[in-house]
Amino acid sequence: MARSLAVSLTISLSPGLMTSALSPAADGSDRVRGDQWHLRFLRATEAHDISQGDGIVVAVPDTGVEAHPDLEKNLVPGTDVISGGSGDGLRDTNSHGTGMAGLIAAHGRGGTRGALGVAPKSKILPIFDTPTTGLGQPDDLAASIEYAITQHVDIISISAASTPTPRLQSAVKSALNANIVVVAAVGNFPSETSISYPASEQGVIAVGGVDRQGNKAEFSVSGADVDIVAPAVDIYSTSLAGRYRRSTGTSDATAIVAGAAALIRSKYPNLPAQEVAHRLTATAVDKGPPGRDDQYGYGVIDLVAALTADVPPLGFESSNVTPPASAEAAPEKGDDSSATVRGLATLGVLVAAGGGYLFWRRRRRADDPPPRVSR
């Protein structure tokens, strides 16, 4: 799934998707789990009886990750590829990176208190590659991916939209060749009108977003490269200073899919990265016109089916597959003959205390100012 060759990635804050911080943990940790509707939608409790992501490391190149009480036990020291961080990626003055990490690996505080991630026993490798201003450079993302490869991570979750530079393209391809699952957001309309990079790269799981009813979110960019979709509206997760945030955008969907990939890699540790992606798309719940389409890709992610269905390996898609009643088998990415979804990228918008809009821009168009990286 290749795309145009512009030169940069931009992480920018702009109107469109809402971002807000919620109450302090002292009086919010007992409520946030109930607000995490995406966990019920995805039957996360049932999935966690099968896998919780043990032994899996997910790299999160973003604005850094703060050690939130619901997340800190699952953080490992990372790095900063630009100045302004703490040196280990464990600092965030924006909240985007902390929110994405929480969607993947938050462990909560016992019982039903605190935020819970899709893979609550996985580990997060935080990489600071986006300044507090929300503006970064594509090659900083490339440096993040290069670092993640040296750390032998299992998954890289990229909640950003960009245009490809030679170094970024090389880094993404190197990650795929290193048997790493790469998940990326397709982008948010109207700032993005076509699928951004690296979601458009062949082999990357390109993620779009759906609402509470499972219908395509109006802001989720459509296109032939969409692989799969996941919840992306009013998504609650960890934020700064022990608080919580509500955000909307394909950034969130991407982190959720990265968590799903962690569940699969933990349950099937010998499964190659491309087969992990195939399992996600082959078991997705078909939406829209029958088969793959440009709005939903292969369908809505199904955690339980992805962990339990009898999915034949790539190249044997015509074989009999035994998925749950809610899912159908899907072919390799880019094959429009299948009936499931492939990848959903969460370019996020948070709802921060006091309101306001936070939009994470990922890709530069020809008429845009000089290239940058956006989240």
Tab-separated table of C-alpha atoms in Angstrom:
chain	number	residue	atom	x	y	z
A	1	MET	CA	0.000	0.000	0.000
A	2	ALA	CA	2.263	2.741	-1.263
A	3	ARG	CA	1.596	6.484	-1.248
A	4	SER	CA	2.847	9.802	-2.516
A	5	LEU	CA	6.322	11.026	-1.729
A	6	ALA	CA	6.018	14.182	0.260
A	7	VAL	CA	8.687	14.892	2.809
A	8	SER	CA	7.282	15.171	6.250
A	9	LEU	CA	5.222	14.193	9.177
A	10	THR	CA	3.415	16.784	11.220
A	11	ILE	CA	2.126	16.469	14.715
A	12	SER	CA	-0.056	19.478	15.089
A	13	LEU	CA	-2.822	20.683	17.347
A	14	SER	CA	-5.721	21.975	15.319
A	15	PRO	CA	-9.520	22.186	15.516
A	16	GLY	CA	-11.608	19.167	14.711
A	17	LEU	CA	-11.351	16.374	17.245
A	18	MET	CA	-11.883	16.940	20.906
A	19	THR	CA	-9.394	16.309	23.646
A	20	SER	CA	-10.030	16.768	27.308
A	21	ALA	CA	-8.563	15.794	30.630
A	22	LEU	CA	-10.890	14.410	33.243
A	23	SER	CA	-10.995	14.404	37.012
A	24	PRO	CA	-7.939	13.660	39.151
A	25	ALA	CA	-7.364	10.001	39.855
A	26	ALA	CA	-8.374	10.577	43.460
A	27	ASP	CA	-12.005	10.815	42.428
A	28	GLY	CA	-11.937	9.554	38.865
A	29	SER	CA	-10.268	6.137	39.087
A	30	ASP	CA	-13.481	4.571	40.368
A	31	ARG	CA	-15.441	5.822	37.343
A	32	VAL	CA	-13.187	5.668	34.317
A	33	ARG	CA	-13.584	1.921	33.760
A	34	GLY	CA	-17.302	2.384	33.288
A	35	ASP	CA	-16.570	5.080	30.702
A	36	GLN	CA	-14.302	2.769	28.696
A	37	TRP	CA	-17.142	1.585	26.487
A	38	HIS	CA	-14.693	0.211	23.921
A	39	LEU	CA	-13.706	-2.587	26.327
A	40	ARG	CA	-17.273	-3.869	26.489
A	41	PHE	CA	-17.737	-3.380	22.754
A	42	LEU	CA	-14.659	-5.522	22.121
A	43	ARG	CA	-15.517	-8.123	24.813
A	44	ALA	CA	-12.171	-7.448	26.452
A	45	THR	CA	-13.029	-9.385	29.622
A	46	GLU	CA	-13.605	-12.525	27.579
A	47	ALA	CA	-10.427	-11.913	25.594
A	48	HIS	CA	-8.412	-11.442	28.801
A	49	ASP	CA	-9.407	-14.920	29.915
A	50	ILE	CA	-7.384	-16.111	26.913
A	51	SER	CA	-4.497	-13.630	26.710
A	52	GLN	CA	-3.402	-10.416	28.411
A	53	GLY	CA	-0.278	-9.683	26.425
A	54	ASP	CA	2.284	-11.275	28.748
A	55	GLY	CA	5.849	-11.051	27.481
A	56	ILE	CA	5.103	-8.560	24.691
A	57	VAL	CA	6.795	-5.160	24.315
A	58	VAL	CA	5.038	-2.415	22.356
A	59	ALA	CA	7.015	0.638	21.273
A	60	VAL	CA	5.067	3.909	21.390
A	61	PRO	CA	6.850	6.708	19.501
A	62	ASP	CA	4.915	9.799	20.549
A	63	THR	CA	5.041	12.703	23.002
A	64	GLY	CA	6.577	10.484	25.665
A	65	VAL	CA	4.718	8.572	28.369
A	66	GLU	CA	4.167	9.712	31.945
A	67	ALA	CA	4.162	7.119	34.729
A	68	HIS	CA	0.434	7.202	35.454
A	69	PRO	CA	-0.633	5.083	38.470
A	70	ASP	CA	-2.731	2.880	36.168
A	71	LEU	CA	0.182	2.293	33.796
A	72	GLU	CA	3.522	2.667	35.585
A	73	LYS	CA	4.089	-1.042	36.299
A	74	ASN	CA	4.055	-1.742	32.565
A	75	LEU	CA	6.559	0.926	31.516
A	76	VAL	CA	10.160	0.147	30.651
A	77	PRO	CA	12.805	2.844	30.099
A	78	GLY	CA	12.836	4.067	26.520
A	79	THR	CA	14.606	6.980	24.893
A	80	ASP	CA	14.304	10.515	23.558
A	81	VAL	CA	15.280	11.075	19.943
A	82	ILE	CA	14.930	14.848	20.247
A	83	SER	CA	15.873	17.285	22.993
A	84	GLY	CA	13.366	18.259	25.649
A	85	GLY	CA	12.618	14.847	27.088
A	86	SER	CA	13.848	13.060	30.186
A	87	GLY	CA	16.261	10.800	28.329
A	88	ASP	CA	14.184	7.648	28.812
A	89	GLY	CA	10.903	8.644	27.173
A	90	LEU	CA	9.170	8.735	30.563
A	91	ARG	CA	8.041	12.334	30.384
A	92	ASP	CA	4.996	13.795	28.686
A	93	THR	CA	3.670	17.351	28.903
A	94	ASN	CA	1.106	16.840	26.157
A	95	SER	CA	-0.777	13.649	27.211
A	96	HIS	CA	-1.151	12.121	23.748
A	97	GLY	CA	1.579	9.525	24.274
A	98	THR	CA	0.378	8.702	27.796
A	99	GLY	CA	-3.132	8.191	26.480
A	100	MET	CA	-2.022	5.885	23.680
A	101	ALA	CA	0.135	3.839	26.061
A	102	GLY	CA	-2.788	3.483	28.455
A	103	LEU	CA	-5.083	2.176	25.737
A	104	ILE	CA	-2.537	-0.537	25.034
A	105	ALA	CA	-1.228	-1.542	28.444
A	106	ALA	CA	-2.896	0.193	31.406
A	107	HIS	CA	-3.241	-2.279	34.286
A	108	GLY	CA	-5.684	-0.325	36.447
A	109	ARG	CA	-5.599	-0.368	40.241
A	110	GLY	CA	-7.257	-3.665	41.059
A	111	GLY	CA	-10.889	-4.618	40.695
A	112	THR	CA	-12.662	-2.145	38.477
A	113	ARG	CA	-10.694	0.940	39.518
A	114	GLY	CA	-8.619	2.840	37.038
A	115	ALA	CA	-8.142	2.616	33.284
A	116	LEU	CA	-7.537	-0.754	31.637
A	117	GLY	CA	-5.659	-1.385	28.427
A	118	VAL	CA	-6.445	-3.964	25.760
A	119	ALA	CA	-3.276	-5.874	26.708
A	120	PRO	CA	-2.851	-5.119	30.446
A	121	LYS	CA	0.188	-7.371	30.935
A	122	SER	CA	2.160	-6.115	27.956
A	123	LYS	CA	5.007	-3.622	28.355
A	124	ILE	CA	5.382	-0.161	26.813
A	125	LEU	CA	8.681	1.148	25.446
A	126	PRO	CA	8.135	4.939	25.368
A	127	ILE	CA	9.970	6.982	22.745
A	128	PHE	CA	9.835	10.763	22.854
A	129	ASP	CA	9.888	12.033	19.266
A	130	THR	CA	7.350	14.853	19.305
A	131	PRO	CA	7.894	18.193	21.080
A	132	THR	CA	5.394	19.640	23.518
A	133	THR	CA	4.234	21.998	20.762
A	134	GLY	CA	2.880	19.011	18.864
A	135	LEU	CA	5.161	19.627	15.899
A	136	GLY	CA	7.860	17.191	14.886
A	137	GLN	CA	9.831	15.912	11.930
A	138	PRO	CA	9.397	12.712	9.894
A	139	ASP	CA	12.978	11.676	10.433
A	140	ASP	CA	12.458	11.868	14.199
A	141	LEU	CA	9.781	9.224	13.767
A	142	ALA	CA	12.252	7.291	11.626
A	143	ALA	CA	14.815	7.494	14.441
A	144	SER	CA	12.176	6.193	16.865
A	145	ILE	CA	11.469	3.189	14.671
A	146	GLU	CA	15.174	2.512	14.245
A	147	TYR	CA	15.613	2.543	18.022
A	148	ALA	CA	12.625	0.237	18.522
A	149	ILE	CA	14.187	-2.263	16.124
A	150	THR	CA	17.423	-2.310	18.151
A	151	GLN	CA	15.381	-3.053	21.266
A	152	HIS	CA	13.739	-6.066	19.601
A	153	VAL	CA	10.196	-4.917	20.324
A	154	ASP	CA	7.264	-7.009	19.155
A	155	ILE	CA	4.978	-4.201	17.992
A	156	ILE	CA	5.298	-0.530	17.041
A	157	SER	CA	2.168	1.571	17.494
A	158	ILE	CA	2.225	4.782	15.419
A	159	SER	CA	-0.666	7.124	16.202
A	160	ALA	CA	0.526	9.678	13.697
A	161	ALA	CA	0.053	10.679	10.084
A	162	SER	CA	2.977	11.601	7.897
A	163	THR	CA	4.385	11.761	4.456
A	164	PRO	CA	7.346	9.509	3.681
A	165	THR	CA	10.940	10.609	3.680
A	166	PRO	CA	13.548	8.148	2.404
A	167	ARG	CA	14.778	7.542	5.949
A	168	LEU	CA	11.260	6.989	7.300
A	169	GLN	CA	10.384	4.592	4.497
A	170	SER	CA	13.594	2.678	5.105
A	171	ALA	CA	12.917	2.495	8.847
A	172	VAL	CA	9.374	1.195	8.392
A	173	LYS	CA	10.486	-1.453	5.911
A	174	SER	CA	13.311	-2.476	8.234
A	175	ALA	CA	10.837	-2.925	11.077
A	176	LEU	CA	8.620	-5.120	8.920
A	177	ASN	CA	11.635	-7.145	7.801
A	178	ALA	CA	12.587	-7.564	11.468
A	179	ASN	CA	9.295	-9.404	12.131
A	180	ILE	CA	7.788	-6.458	14.010
A	181	VAL	CA	4.065	-5.764	13.754
A	182	VAL	CA	3.668	-2.122	12.688
A	183	VAL	CA	0.288	-0.483	13.289
A	184	ALA	CA	-0.491	3.047	12.060
A	185	ALA	CA	-3.391	5.481	11.867
A	186	VAL	CA	-5.035	6.271	8.535
A	187	GLY	CA	-5.625	9.908	9.536
A	188	ASN	CA	-8.485	12.236	10.426
A	189	PHE	CA	-10.576	14.168	7.918
A	190	PRO	CA	-10.542	17.068	7.013
A	191	SER	CA	-6.884	17.615	7.877
A	192	GLU	CA	-6.143	14.382	6.075
A	193	THR	CA	-7.999	13.635	2.871
A	194	SER	CA	-6.131	10.484	1.921
A	195	ILE	CA	-4.414	7.760	3.897
A	196	SER	CA	-1.238	9.004	5.497
A	197	TYR	CA	2.172	7.431	5.824
A	198	PRO	CA	3.184	4.985	7.281
A	199	ALA	CA	-0.360	3.551	7.216
A	200	SER	CA	-0.122	3.512	3.429
A	201	GLU	CA	2.990	1.325	3.451
A	202	GLN	CA	2.471	-2.264	2.301
A	203	GLY	CA	2.663	-4.566	5.325
A	204	VAL	CA	1.666	-1.915	7.870
A	205	ILE	CA	-1.734	-2.440	9.521
A	206	ALA	CA	-3.689	0.681	8.530
A	207	VAL	CA	-6.345	1.490	11.125
A	208	GLY	CA	-9.540	3.489	10.762
A	209	GLY	CA	-12.179	4.342	13.335
A	210	VAL	CA	-15.773	3.476	14.242
A	211	ASP	CA	-18.260	4.997	16.680
A	212	ARG	CA	-20.163	3.421	19.566
A	213	GLN	CA	-22.576	1.737	17.141
A	214	GLY	CA	-19.754	0.192	15.142
A	215	ASN	CA	-20.344	2.526	12.202
A	216	LYS	CA	-17.490	4.303	10.443
A	217	ALA	CA	-16.563	7.528	12.233
A	218	GLU	CA	-17.138	10.446	9.880
A	219	PHE	CA	-13.600	11.781	10.428
A	220	SER	CA	-11.858	8.472	9.645
A	221	VAL	CA	-10.115	8.736	6.277
A	222	SER	CA	-11.246	6.228	3.654
A	223	GLY	CA	-9.181	4.590	0.937
A	224	ALA	CA	-7.942	1.412	-0.644
A	225	ASP	CA	-5.263	0.987	2.032
A	226	VAL	CA	-7.612	0.772	5.033
A	227	ASP	CA	-7.093	-2.610	6.668
A	228	ILE	CA	-9.241	-2.664	9.780
A	229	VAL	CA	-11.265	-0.398	12.038
A	230	ALA	CA	-11.654	-0.074	15.812
A	231	PRO	CA	-13.385	2.201	18.345
A	232	ALA	CA	-12.297	5.831	17.925
A	233	VAL	CA	-15.004	8.020	19.480
A	234	ASP	CA	-15.115	9.156	23.130
A	235	ILE	CA	-12.262	6.883	24.129
A	236	TYR	CA	-11.156	7.150	27.776
A	237	SER	CA	-7.569	6.535	28.822
A	238	THR	CA	-4.730	7.720	31.032
A	239	SER	CA	-3.552	11.333	31.035
A	240	LEU	CA	-1.137	13.559	32.960
A	241	ALA	CA	-0.859	14.016	36.732
A	242	GLY	CA	-2.909	10.902	37.460
A	243	ARG	CA	-5.851	12.211	35.486
A	244	TYR	CA	-7.834	10.680	32.640
A	245	ARG	CA	-8.629	11.870	29.172
A	246	ARG	CA	-11.392	11.435	26.650
A	247	SER	CA	-10.327	11.564	23.028
A	248	THR	CA	-11.685	10.972	19.572
A	249	GLY	CA	-9.664	10.066	16.501
A	250	THR	CA	-7.895	7.313	14.631
A	251	SER	CA	-4.959	7.642	17.037
A	252	ASP	CA	-7.026	5.863	19.673
A	253	ALA	CA	-8.141	3.152	17.273
A	254	THR	CA	-4.520	2.483	16.355
A	255	ALA	CA	-3.459	1.987	19.966
A	256	ILE	CA	-6.399	-0.368	20.492
A	257	VAL	CA	-5.354	-2.467	17.498
A	258	ALA	CA	-1.768	-2.489	18.758
A	259	GLY	CA	-3.108	-3.909	22.027
A	260	ALA	CA	-4.986	-6.562	20.070
A	261	ALA	CA	-1.777	-7.493	18.258
A	262	ALA	CA	-0.087	-7.852	21.657
A	263	LEU	CA	-2.758	-10.317	22.768
A	264	ILE	CA	-2.196	-12.391	19.636
A	265	ARG	CA	1.611	-12.336	19.826
A	266	SER	CA	1.431	-13.422	23.450
A	267	LYS	CA	-0.899	-16.342	22.740
A	268	TYR	CA	0.884	-17.351	19.521
A	269	PRO	CA	4.544	-16.437	20.212
A	270	ASN	CA	5.866	-18.166	17.099
A	271	LEU	CA	3.450	-16.486	14.708
A	272	PRO	CA	5.236	-14.207	12.188
A	273	ALA	CA	4.230	-10.548	12.142
A	274	GLN	CA	2.435	-10.835	8.796
A	275	GLU	CA	0.376	-13.731	10.188
A	276	VAL	CA	-0.572	-11.623	13.214
A	277	ALA	CA	-1.909	-8.989	10.838
A	278	HIS	CA	-3.644	-11.686	8.800
A	279	ARG	CA	-5.307	-13.103	11.921
A	280	LEU	CA	-6.637	-9.645	12.797
A	281	THR	CA	-8.108	-9.048	9.352
A	282	ALA	CA	-9.319	-12.596	8.760
A	283	THR	CA	-11.426	-12.536	11.916
A	284	ALA	CA	-12.717	-8.969	11.671
A	285	VAL	CA	-16.471	-8.419	11.538
A	286	ASP	CA	-17.485	-7.428	8.014
A	287	LYS	CA	-19.162	-4.027	7.682
A	288	GLY	CA	-20.374	-1.995	4.743
A	289	PRO	CA	-20.537	-3.714	1.345
A	290	PRO	CA	-19.670	-7.444	1.465
A	291	GLY	CA	-15.935	-7.992	1.467
A	292	ARG	CA	-13.159	-5.445	1.875
A	293	ASP	CA	-14.164	-1.848	1.261
A	294	ASP	CA	-12.541	1.565	1.502
A	295	GLN	CA	-14.479	2.636	4.604
A	296	TYR	CA	-14.071	-0.362	6.917
A	297	GLY	CA	-11.273	-2.282	5.271
A	298	TYR	CA	-11.848	-5.907	6.235
A	299	GLY	CA	-14.116	-4.979	9.134
A	300	VAL	CA	-14.259	-4.208	12.837
A	301	ILE	CA	-11.662	-5.813	15.050
A	302	ASP	CA	-12.887	-8.845	17.035
A	303	LEU	CA	-10.546	-9.650	19.935
A	304	VAL	CA	-12.066	-12.985	20.869
A	305	ALA	CA	-12.225	-14.270	17.301
A	306	ALA	CA	-8.657	-13.150	16.657
A	307	LEU	CA	-7.524	-15.252	19.623
A	308	THR	CA	-9.656	-18.342	19.047
A	309	ALA	CA	-10.580	-18.770	15.381
A	310	ASP	CA	-8.984	-21.471	13.237
A	311	VAL	CA	-7.303	-19.189	10.693
A	312	PRO	CA	-5.370	-20.841	7.845
A	313	PRO	CA	-2.022	-19.225	7.069
A	314	LEU	CA	-1.551	-16.714	4.282
A	315	GLY	CA	-1.741	-18.393	0.895
A	316	PHE	CA	-4.470	-20.756	2.089
A	317	GLU	CA	-7.311	-18.290	2.397
A	318	SER	CA	-9.529	-20.499	0.270
A	319	SER	CA	-9.295	-23.235	2.887
A	320	ASN	CA	-12.115	-23.717	5.326
A	321	VAL	CA	-11.776	-21.266	8.199
A	322	THR	CA	-13.675	-21.727	11.414
A	323	PRO	CA	-14.210	-18.282	12.912
A	324	PRO	CA	-16.904	-17.375	15.451
A	325	ALA	CA	-20.299	-16.587	13.959
A	326	SER	CA	-19.473	-12.873	14.079
A	327	ALA	CA	-16.412	-13.080	11.859
A	328	GLU	CA	-15.332	-14.150	8.389
A	329	ALA	CA	-11.989	-15.073	6.907
A	330	ALA	CA	-10.015	-12.346	5.174
A	331	PRO	CA	-7.239	-12.476	2.604
A	332	GLU	CA	-3.964	-10.717	2.481
A	333	LYS	CA	-3.901	-6.936	2.690
A	334	GLY	CA	-4.913	-5.278	-0.517
A	335	ASP	CA	-7.058	-8.222	-1.664
A	336	ASP	CA	-10.574	-6.849	-2.065
A	337	SER	CA	-12.178	-10.301	-2.260
A	338	SER	CA	-12.287	-10.863	1.509
A	339	ALA	CA	-14.918	-10.030	4.081
A	340	THR	CA	-13.007	-8.587	7.020
A	341	VAL	CA	-11.157	-5.479	8.155
A	342	ARG	CA	-7.439	-4.855	8.500
A	343	GLY	CA	-6.002	-1.954	10.329
A	344	LEU	CA	-7.172	0.992	12.274
A	345	ALA	CA	-5.064	3.993	13.051
A	346	THR	CA	-5.827	6.262	15.901
A	347	LEU	CA	-4.992	9.828	15.142
A	348	GLY	CA	-6.437	11.212	18.301
A	349	VAL	CA	-8.311	14.142	19.601
A	350	LEU	CA	-8.524	14.546	23.336
A	351	VAL	CA	-10.955	16.473	25.440
A	352	ALA	CA	-8.728	18.383	27.870
A	353	ALA	CA	-9.860	20.027	31.044
A	354	GLY	CA	-11.399	23.308	30.147
A	355	GLY	CA	-12.438	22.009	26.732
A	356	GLY	CA	-10.683	22.977	23.552
A	357	TYR	CA	-9.740	20.891	20.591
A	358	LEU	CA	-6.575	18.880	20.106
A	359	PHE	CA	-6.032	17.404	16.686
A	360	TRP	CA	-3.005	15.364	15.733
A	361	ARG	CA	-2.015	16.092	12.157
A	362	ARG	CA	0.012	13.443	10.379
A	363	ARG	CA	0.536	14.186	6.697
A	364	ARG	CA	1.568	17.220	4.656
A	365	ARG	CA	-0.270	18.057	1.459
A	366	ALA	CA	1.356	19.844	-1.464
A	367	ASP	CA	-0.051	23.225	-0.435
A	368	ASP	CA	0.895	22.907	3.240
A	369	PRO	CA	3.699	24.796	5.008
A	370	PRO	CA	7.089	23.086	5.410
A	371	PRO	CA	6.803	19.461	6.502
A	372	ARG	CA	6.566	18.439	10.128
A	373	VAL	CA	5.317	15.490	12.118
A	374	SER	CA	1.845	15.532	13.591
A	375	ARG	CA	0.095	13.469	16.247
